[in-house]
Amino acid sequence: MNKPIQHYYKSCIALVVYLFMGSNFLWAQQKYWVTFEDKPSIQTSPASWCDTPINPSYLQQIESLGPEIICQSKWLNAVSVLLDSAQHETIKALSFVKATEVIDPHLQILSLPESDLSAQPLHYGYALEQINASVLAEKKLNGKGVTIGVIDAGFWKAPRNRYLKELFQKGQVTGYKDFVFDDDPETFFDYRRTSSDAHGTTVLRMIAGKKAGDRQYGMADQATFFLARTDHGDKEFRGEEDYWIAAIEWLDSLGVKLVNTSLGYSIGYDNPKENYKISDMDGKTTMISKAANIAAKERGMLIIVSAGNEGDKESWKILSAPADAEHVLSIGATQRNGLKADYSSIGPQHLPYLKPNLSCYSLYGTSFSAPVITGLAACLWQYKPEATASEIKKALEQSGQLYPFGNNFIGYGVPIAQNALNILDGHSGTDQAMVVSTTKKSFIVEEHLLKETIILFHKKDATNVLKQEAISTTPLRKRLKVRKYKNAQRTTIVSGKSIIEVIWE
């Protein structure tokens, strides 16, 4: 039996045994984070903390007790290990151990389409139209000189994908690593283990793919790439955030500054006692969000994350980790008319900052809206190579068609390429936003502001949406009366490029 198949069967057997026997027996193992108290020779700056390795004596003492260390995180000063209950009690009592934390066995990849999307049309062109990507082509912006990291579930057949062949033939994929399966690197692209193994291939295609005849498909077709697999793909009940953290630290060590991750971790509901609570999606509870914040804030990386596909699930609705991290760029999905797609996860009301940050059209999930924004970000970085990650992030946010009136449904909305370029040049993105306060129960949109479709976001405060709606108008219509929605304090009116923020007094 060859190694990949043998490894797969061993994994399946282990999973079956775990599910059959349950997790309450004393011998059953659970994956934990073990966080240490200190580091050797620590300097005062955050950068030196992140660069300083974990104390090797701590690692030796952990391993001497029997468990094998799975992943290490310099940033978090922690390791992931499989422990039974006795080992856990012993390790928790060690003087140099600050804390132990279960890697929730019910964490799972955000919901994915059931079918293989690697060869399907994704109605991708409309997203490029939304963003006005043609201006990038006119300026010959294509991501050249920019390196992008892609963290995903699998890149099956990527070198042979007709949209990506040229990317591989030109050597633009400069490295890859599998953090889940310890296999020969040759199996990274050629061996399919799960139904979702082509997910990363589709994401890569949407960042950098081409159609036949040199027609551009992804905006960053001249960028270079490092690829990382951190998720098994199928919905096994296992936490794999430690692999994601190992991957982001690996990309940082390679000097990668732009990362797309179309993975998100929310929860399963088999055992509610083990689930995260909605209040835990606060950007600072999950280890994966802590690491994402370090990557963005302290390591100078632009992390672009899918918001999640739980927007139509009454039991959850909100975005997943690490999209809740304050300093990452979280991406939702819109319908063609500009409203939030039903499935697109919303920002939790308890957050003191806006989430998601931006959105764009995607038919199949936020997994495929994030790559659109990543391609745009690469073009912006090519346009201004000296820009910092925070400056690119700011330009993207301020180029959103709703800016500055973002909401927890679609953030600042769809970024407009020309606006983002203007902002990087030191100019304002747009000046077509206005604020109107009224004591009346309705507001009139006059004829000169009317477009074919008017979008309304009724909000209970500055950002949290009570209701969204799209209103079609006719060329003969002279005005539109917008009525105050029940309990709304504000309504954002979107009419073409014009934004009106109505404050109901």
XYZ file of C-alpha atoms in Angstrom:
505
model
C 0.000 0.000 0.000
C 1.520 3.324 -0.983
C 2.092 5.959 1.674
C -0.723 8.450 0.810
C -3.379 5.718 0.716
C -2.028 4.114 3.856
C -2.075 7.487 5.631
C -5.635 8.102 4.475
C -6.903 4.756 5.710
C -5.170 5.214 9.046
C -6.850 8.606 9.401
C -10.259 7.125 8.577
C -9.793 4.262 11.051
C -8.706 6.662 13.780
C -11.730 8.855 13.139
C -14.146 5.913 13.216
C -12.678 4.678 16.491
C -12.940 8.148 18.012
C -16.567 8.579 16.975
C -17.512 5.066 18.072
C -15.898 5.114 21.483
C -16.658 8.769 22.289
C -14.461 11.363 23.916
C -15.354 10.816 27.567
C -13.133 7.788 28.225
C -9.998 8.559 30.168
C -7.733 7.125 27.476
C -9.261 9.183 24.661
C -7.002 11.911 23.349
C -7.960 15.494 22.678
C -5.964 18.140 20.872
C -4.846 21.030 23.086
C -2.940 24.260 22.837
C -0.277 24.457 25.544
C 0.836 28.062 26.090
C 4.060 28.855 27.915
C 4.772 31.588 30.468
C 7.864 33.151 28.913
C 10.585 33.005 26.293
C 14.357 33.042 26.631
C 16.224 36.353 26.179
C 13.089 38.357 25.453
C 13.475 41.868 24.113
C 10.767 44.507 24.517
C 9.427 44.950 20.955
C 6.536 42.823 19.625
C 8.620 41.902 16.569
C 11.414 40.403 18.662
C 8.844 38.469 20.715
C 7.423 36.917 17.552
C 10.883 36.086 16.187
C 12.157 34.467 19.387
C 11.745 30.664 19.346
C 9.935 28.776 22.073
C 12.215 27.768 24.931
C 13.653 24.387 23.761
C 13.769 23.056 27.316
C 9.984 23.472 27.516
C 9.554 21.451 24.352
C 11.842 18.729 25.636
C 9.974 18.470 28.926
C 6.602 18.227 27.154
C 7.861 15.466 24.859
C 9.506 13.633 27.764
C 6.028 13.115 29.212
C 4.939 11.140 26.153
C 2.887 13.388 23.832
C 4.142 14.310 20.382
C 4.137 18.007 19.505
C 2.036 18.598 16.395
C 2.577 22.293 15.653
C 4.609 25.101 17.199
C 3.740 28.807 17.210
C 6.485 31.308 18.016
C 3.933 34.109 17.806
C 1.639 32.624 20.430
C 4.434 30.921 22.423
C 2.413 27.727 22.261
C 2.346 24.204 20.880
C -0.483 21.901 19.890
C -0.397 18.358 21.286
C -2.666 15.329 21.606
C -3.232 14.534 25.294
C -5.266 12.058 27.259
C -6.818 13.263 30.504
C -3.895 12.132 32.693
C -1.304 13.791 30.472
C -3.372 16.953 30.385
C -3.490 17.183 34.174
C 0.271 16.624 34.408
C 1.176 19.203 31.792
C -1.283 21.765 33.102
C 0.475 21.629 36.471
C 3.957 22.394 35.062
C 5.367 25.666 36.387
C 6.254 27.030 32.940
C 2.824 26.295 31.432
C 0.630 29.377 31.362
C -2.548 27.740 30.093
C -4.005 24.798 28.204
C -6.900 25.164 25.813
C -8.884 22.591 23.870
C -8.706 22.866 20.113
C -12.433 22.386 19.719
C -13.099 19.061 17.954
C -16.190 20.609 16.420
C -14.354 23.360 14.595
C -14.801 22.752 10.910
C -14.239 24.349 7.554
C -16.886 26.873 6.560
C -19.584 25.370 4.379
C -18.522 24.574 0.834
C -20.461 23.650 -2.308
C -20.891 19.906 -2.596
C -19.757 19.649 -6.221
C -16.315 19.983 -7.748
C -16.058 23.585 -8.955
C -12.677 23.270 -10.617
C -14.160 23.065 -14.099
C -17.398 25.014 -13.647
C -18.084 28.590 -14.754
C -18.424 30.787 -11.682
C -20.170 33.806 -13.202
C -16.979 35.559 -12.170
C -17.167 38.334 -14.735
C -19.837 40.244 -12.836
C -17.575 40.624 -9.799
C -14.910 42.172 -12.044
C -17.524 44.533 -13.482
C -18.573 45.553 -9.963
C -15.009 46.454 -9.090
C -14.367 48.158 -12.428
C -11.378 45.895 -13.017
C -10.963 47.123 -16.604
C -9.098 50.167 -15.298
C -6.412 47.826 -13.945
C -5.941 46.199 -17.333
C -5.707 49.632 -18.953
C -2.898 50.539 -16.560
C -1.226 47.125 -17.088
C -1.668 46.226 -13.430
C -1.599 42.447 -13.004
C 0.154 41.733 -9.701
C 3.656 41.539 -11.162
C 6.283 41.755 -8.440
C 3.823 40.831 -5.693
C 3.958 37.516 -3.807
C 0.695 36.025 -2.549
C 0.205 33.244 -0.029
C -2.909 31.076 -0.388
C -4.015 29.011 2.613
C -6.716 26.528 1.674
C -8.049 22.980 1.742
C -6.368 21.530 -1.362
C -4.950 22.328 -4.807
C -5.790 19.153 -6.687
C -4.787 19.239 -10.385
C -3.873 22.928 -10.183
C -0.851 22.602 -12.545
C -3.084 20.979 -15.182
C -6.028 23.335 -14.795
C -6.513 25.107 -18.110
C -6.812 28.470 -16.365
C -3.608 27.971 -14.361
C -1.245 26.099 -16.705
C 0.622 29.240 -17.655
C 1.069 30.197 -14.007
C 2.940 26.935 -13.367
C 4.767 26.871 -16.697
C 6.262 30.278 -15.940
C 7.342 29.198 -12.457
C 5.063 31.653 -10.657
C 4.159 29.050 -8.012
C 7.435 29.186 -6.118
C 6.633 26.952 -3.165
C 3.988 24.856 -1.455
C 3.572 22.930 1.771
C 1.067 20.428 3.137
C 0.481 20.914 6.864
C -2.165 18.189 7.162
C -0.654 15.172 5.411
C 3.012 14.353 5.830
C 3.407 13.044 2.278
C 5.809 13.297 -0.604
C 5.495 16.825 -2.076
C 4.639 15.288 -5.447
C 1.267 14.224 -4.047
C 0.375 17.841 -3.169
C -1.299 18.387 -6.550
C -1.921 14.853 -7.811
C -3.572 12.882 -5.004
C -7.203 13.544 -4.158
C -8.274 12.649 -0.639
C -11.551 14.537 -0.150
C -14.368 16.041 -2.178
C -13.043 19.528 -1.419
C -9.478 19.050 -2.631
C -10.040 21.299 -5.667
C -11.288 24.180 -3.521
C -7.874 25.856 -3.354
C -7.461 25.329 -7.095
C -10.625 27.329 -7.736
C -9.531 30.051 -5.310
C -6.154 30.291 -7.070
C -7.919 30.489 -10.425
C -9.987 33.424 -9.222
C -6.879 35.299 -8.117
C -4.632 34.566 -11.074
C -6.328 32.401 -13.708
C -6.487 33.024 -17.448
C -8.934 31.882 -20.062
C -7.906 30.636 -23.504
C -6.480 33.264 -25.792
C -4.787 35.267 -23.026
C -8.088 36.631 -21.755
C -7.638 37.651 -18.147
C -9.657 35.683 -15.595
C -8.024 36.635 -12.304
C -6.646 40.119 -11.730
C -3.206 39.039 -10.452
C -2.112 36.652 -13.205
C 1.511 37.866 -13.051
C 1.946 37.530 -9.256
C 4.005 34.767 -7.659
C 2.537 32.320 -5.159
C 3.181 30.142 -2.141
C 0.460 27.576 -1.442
C -0.378 25.980 1.888
C -2.841 23.198 2.645
C -4.100 23.411 6.237
C -7.501 21.727 6.177
C -8.505 18.158 5.496
C -11.383 19.430 3.367
C -14.295 17.204 4.285
C -16.256 18.039 7.410
C -14.546 15.836 9.926
C -15.054 16.955 13.481
C -11.509 18.017 14.161
C -9.866 21.325 14.864
C -7.151 22.284 12.403
C -6.507 25.871 13.407
C -3.004 24.875 14.539
C -2.141 23.963 10.941
C -3.428 27.358 9.780
C -1.268 29.124 12.378
C 1.772 27.097 11.334
C 1.105 28.087 7.724
C 0.778 31.816 8.399
C 4.063 31.776 10.322
C 5.673 29.844 7.450
C 4.497 32.462 4.936
C 5.792 35.234 7.172
C 9.208 33.550 7.310
C 9.266 33.633 3.497
C 8.548 37.361 3.422
C 4.999 37.013 2.065
C 2.924 40.134 2.775
C -0.387 39.324 1.048
C -2.386 36.243 2.049
C -5.756 34.901 0.908
C -7.500 32.416 3.169
C -10.859 31.173 1.989
C -11.205 29.053 5.097
C -13.208 29.994 8.123
C -13.927 28.152 11.319
C -17.248 28.357 13.104
C -18.757 25.399 14.968
C -20.620 22.117 14.745
C -23.566 21.442 16.985
C -23.285 17.761 17.921
C -22.368 18.605 21.503
C -23.496 22.156 22.376
C -21.459 22.121 25.577
C -18.255 22.083 23.526
C -19.286 24.785 21.062
C -17.986 28.284 20.933
C -20.554 30.918 21.819
C -21.440 33.752 19.488
C -19.766 36.081 21.974
C -16.490 34.208 21.369
C -16.342 35.593 17.830
C -14.743 38.742 19.197
C -11.375 38.711 17.441
C -9.453 37.782 20.571
C -10.794 34.480 21.887
C -9.820 31.895 19.258
C -6.140 31.171 18.773
C -6.509 31.449 14.989
C -7.847 35.013 15.302
C -5.087 35.923 17.728
C -2.514 34.722 15.193
C -4.261 36.555 12.335
C -4.136 39.798 14.314
C -0.421 39.314 14.993
C 0.172 38.669 11.287
C -1.665 41.851 10.301
C -0.759 44.255 13.086
C 2.740 43.198 14.095
C 4.126 41.401 11.040
C 2.843 43.834 8.417
C 0.820 41.314 6.430
C -2.477 41.948 4.639
C -4.688 38.971 5.491
C -7.807 38.692 3.312
C -10.368 36.300 4.793
C -13.722 34.911 3.706
C -16.433 36.078 6.108
C -18.277 32.745 6.116
C -21.430 31.213 4.666
C -23.679 30.998 7.711
C -25.753 34.136 7.113
C -28.982 32.217 6.559
C -28.559 29.917 9.573
C -30.750 31.190 12.395
C -28.620 29.454 15.019
C -25.443 31.316 14.021
C -25.617 33.935 11.183
C -22.344 35.674 12.091
C -18.920 35.435 10.532
C -16.357 32.832 11.558
C -12.791 32.917 12.835
C -10.387 34.381 11.773
C -12.689 36.819 9.934
C -13.597 38.279 13.328
C -10.000 39.473 13.869
C -9.906 43.269 13.957
C -6.931 43.837 11.666
C -7.702 41.377 8.863
C -9.762 42.298 5.795
C -12.943 40.208 6.007
C -14.904 39.759 2.783
C -18.624 39.080 2.448
C -20.690 38.400 -0.666
C -23.337 40.400 -2.515
C -26.093 39.573 -4.918
C -26.046 41.141 -8.388
C -28.228 44.004 -7.163
C -25.750 44.901 -4.412
C -27.664 43.482 -1.453
C -26.002 40.981 0.854
C -26.202 37.415 -0.432
C -28.477 35.429 1.878
C -25.748 32.964 2.829
C -23.082 35.612 3.533
C -22.270 35.854 7.240
C -22.851 39.141 9.029
C -20.712 41.010 11.543
C -21.532 40.343 15.214
C -23.300 43.257 16.886
C -21.009 43.039 19.901
C -17.877 44.008 17.932
C -16.580 47.588 18.428
C -15.269 47.611 14.832
C -16.869 46.986 11.436
C -17.124 43.462 10.033
C -17.152 42.393 7.296
C -14.881 45.064 5.837
C -15.874 44.721 2.165
C -17.967 42.542 -0.138
C -18.375 41.655 -3.791
C -20.504 39.375 -5.932
C -20.166 35.614 -5.569
C -22.655 32.963 -6.560
C -21.063 30.108 -4.622
C -19.899 31.549 -1.302
C -17.553 33.997 0.364
C -14.741 31.539 -0.404
C -14.938 32.962 -3.903
C -15.460 36.631 -3.098
C -12.270 36.937 -1.035
C -9.991 35.981 -3.990
C -11.460 38.808 -6.066
C -10.359 41.327 -3.446
C -6.977 39.606 -3.114
C -6.376 40.046 -6.843
C -7.299 43.716 -6.548
C -4.984 44.146 -3.559
C -2.076 42.644 -5.517
C -2.648 45.129 -8.341
C -2.724 48.014 -5.867
C 0.542 46.842 -4.305
C 2.098 46.635 -7.766
C 0.906 50.192 -8.402
C 2.494 51.427 -5.153
C 5.138 48.894 -4.014
C 6.297 51.103 -1.137
C 2.846 51.049 0.476
C 2.384 49.211 3.764
C -0.225 46.526 4.296
C -2.284 48.929 6.402
C -2.180 51.524 3.596
C -3.421 48.994 1.033
C -6.132 47.876 3.460
C -7.177 51.488 4.052
C -7.303 52.221 0.305
C -9.488 49.172 -0.273
C -11.896 50.081 2.524
C -12.153 53.743 1.552
C -12.772 52.767 -2.078
C -15.907 50.860 -1.062
C -19.041 52.304 -2.635
C -20.691 52.730 0.789
C -17.759 54.450 2.470
C -17.928 55.911 5.105
C -21.350 54.419 5.916
C -20.430 50.759 6.254
C -22.706 48.175 7.811
C -22.509 44.683 9.294
C -24.100 43.133 6.179
C -21.597 44.089 3.452
C -19.087 46.333 5.226
C -18.114 49.292 3.076
C -19.560 47.446 0.111
C -17.832 46.768 -3.187
C -14.379 48.390 -3.621
C -13.968 50.404 -6.827
C -10.556 50.016 -8.471
C -10.181 53.604 -9.682
C -11.163 54.969 -6.281
C -8.504 52.792 -4.635
C -5.844 54.036 -7.063
C -6.887 57.630 -6.377
C -6.574 57.072 -2.644
C -3.072 55.634 -3.024
C -2.217 58.764 -5.017
C -3.296 60.886 -2.062
C -6.690 61.925 -3.421
C -10.146 61.199 -2.070
C -11.894 58.149 -3.412
C -15.322 59.729 -3.880
C -17.207 62.793 -2.716
C -20.711 61.614 -3.525
C -21.710 60.698 0.042
C -24.036 62.998 1.982
C -25.711 63.025 5.411
C -29.266 64.221 5.956
C -31.002 64.534 9.330
C -34.775 64.675 9.461
C -37.552 64.644 12.049
C -40.037 63.423 9.437
C -41.091 59.812 8.926
C -39.979 59.762 5.293
C -37.295 61.127 2.981
C -37.658 62.061 -0.689
C -35.006 60.999 -3.201
C -35.275 63.519 -6.019
C -35.313 62.660 -9.716
C -31.721 63.675 -10.449
C -30.490 61.085 -7.924
C -32.733 58.253 -9.060
C -31.176 55.257 -10.766
C -32.745 52.071 -12.072
C -32.292 50.282 -8.755
C -32.187 51.878 -5.305
C -30.632 49.920 -2.410
C -31.731 50.594 1.166
C -30.065 49.466 4.399
C -32.288 50.248 7.394
C -30.120 50.269 10.535
C -30.837 50.323 14.234
C -27.610 52.277 14.813
C -24.612 53.397 12.769
C -23.759 49.923 11.427
C -26.196 47.149 12.400
C -28.786 46.394 9.729
C -32.416 45.653 10.555
C -33.530 45.166 6.957
C -32.133 45.486 3.435
C -34.184 46.016 0.306
C -33.854 46.816 -3.391
C -36.391 49.048 -5.126
C -36.716 49.146 -8.904
C -37.615 52.484 -10.459
C -38.782 53.514 -13.938
C -37.496 56.292 -16.236
C -40.785 58.177 -15.710
C -40.507 58.224 -11.956
C -39.883 61.737 -10.604
C -39.091 60.924 -6.988
C -38.907 58.109 -4.466
C -40.304 58.310 -0.946
C -38.224 56.315 1.534
C -40.124 55.658 4.739
C -38.545 55.207 8.125
C -38.381 51.542 8.993
C -39.564 50.388 12.416
C -36.887 50.989 15.101
C -34.430 52.312 12.521
C -32.186 55.181 13.562
C -30.514 55.412 10.148
C -31.101 54.384 6.539
C -28.340 54.202 3.939
C -29.671 54.933 0.447
C -27.533 53.735 -2.470
C -28.429 55.128 -5.886
C -25.705 54.479 -8.421
C -22.599 56.316 -7.184
C -24.608 58.477 -4.796
C -24.831 57.542 -1.117
C -27.272 59.256 1.236
C -27.159 58.564 4.961
C -30.514 59.510 6.473
C -30.511 60.013 10.232
C -34.017 59.698 11.681
C -34.252 62.104 14.611
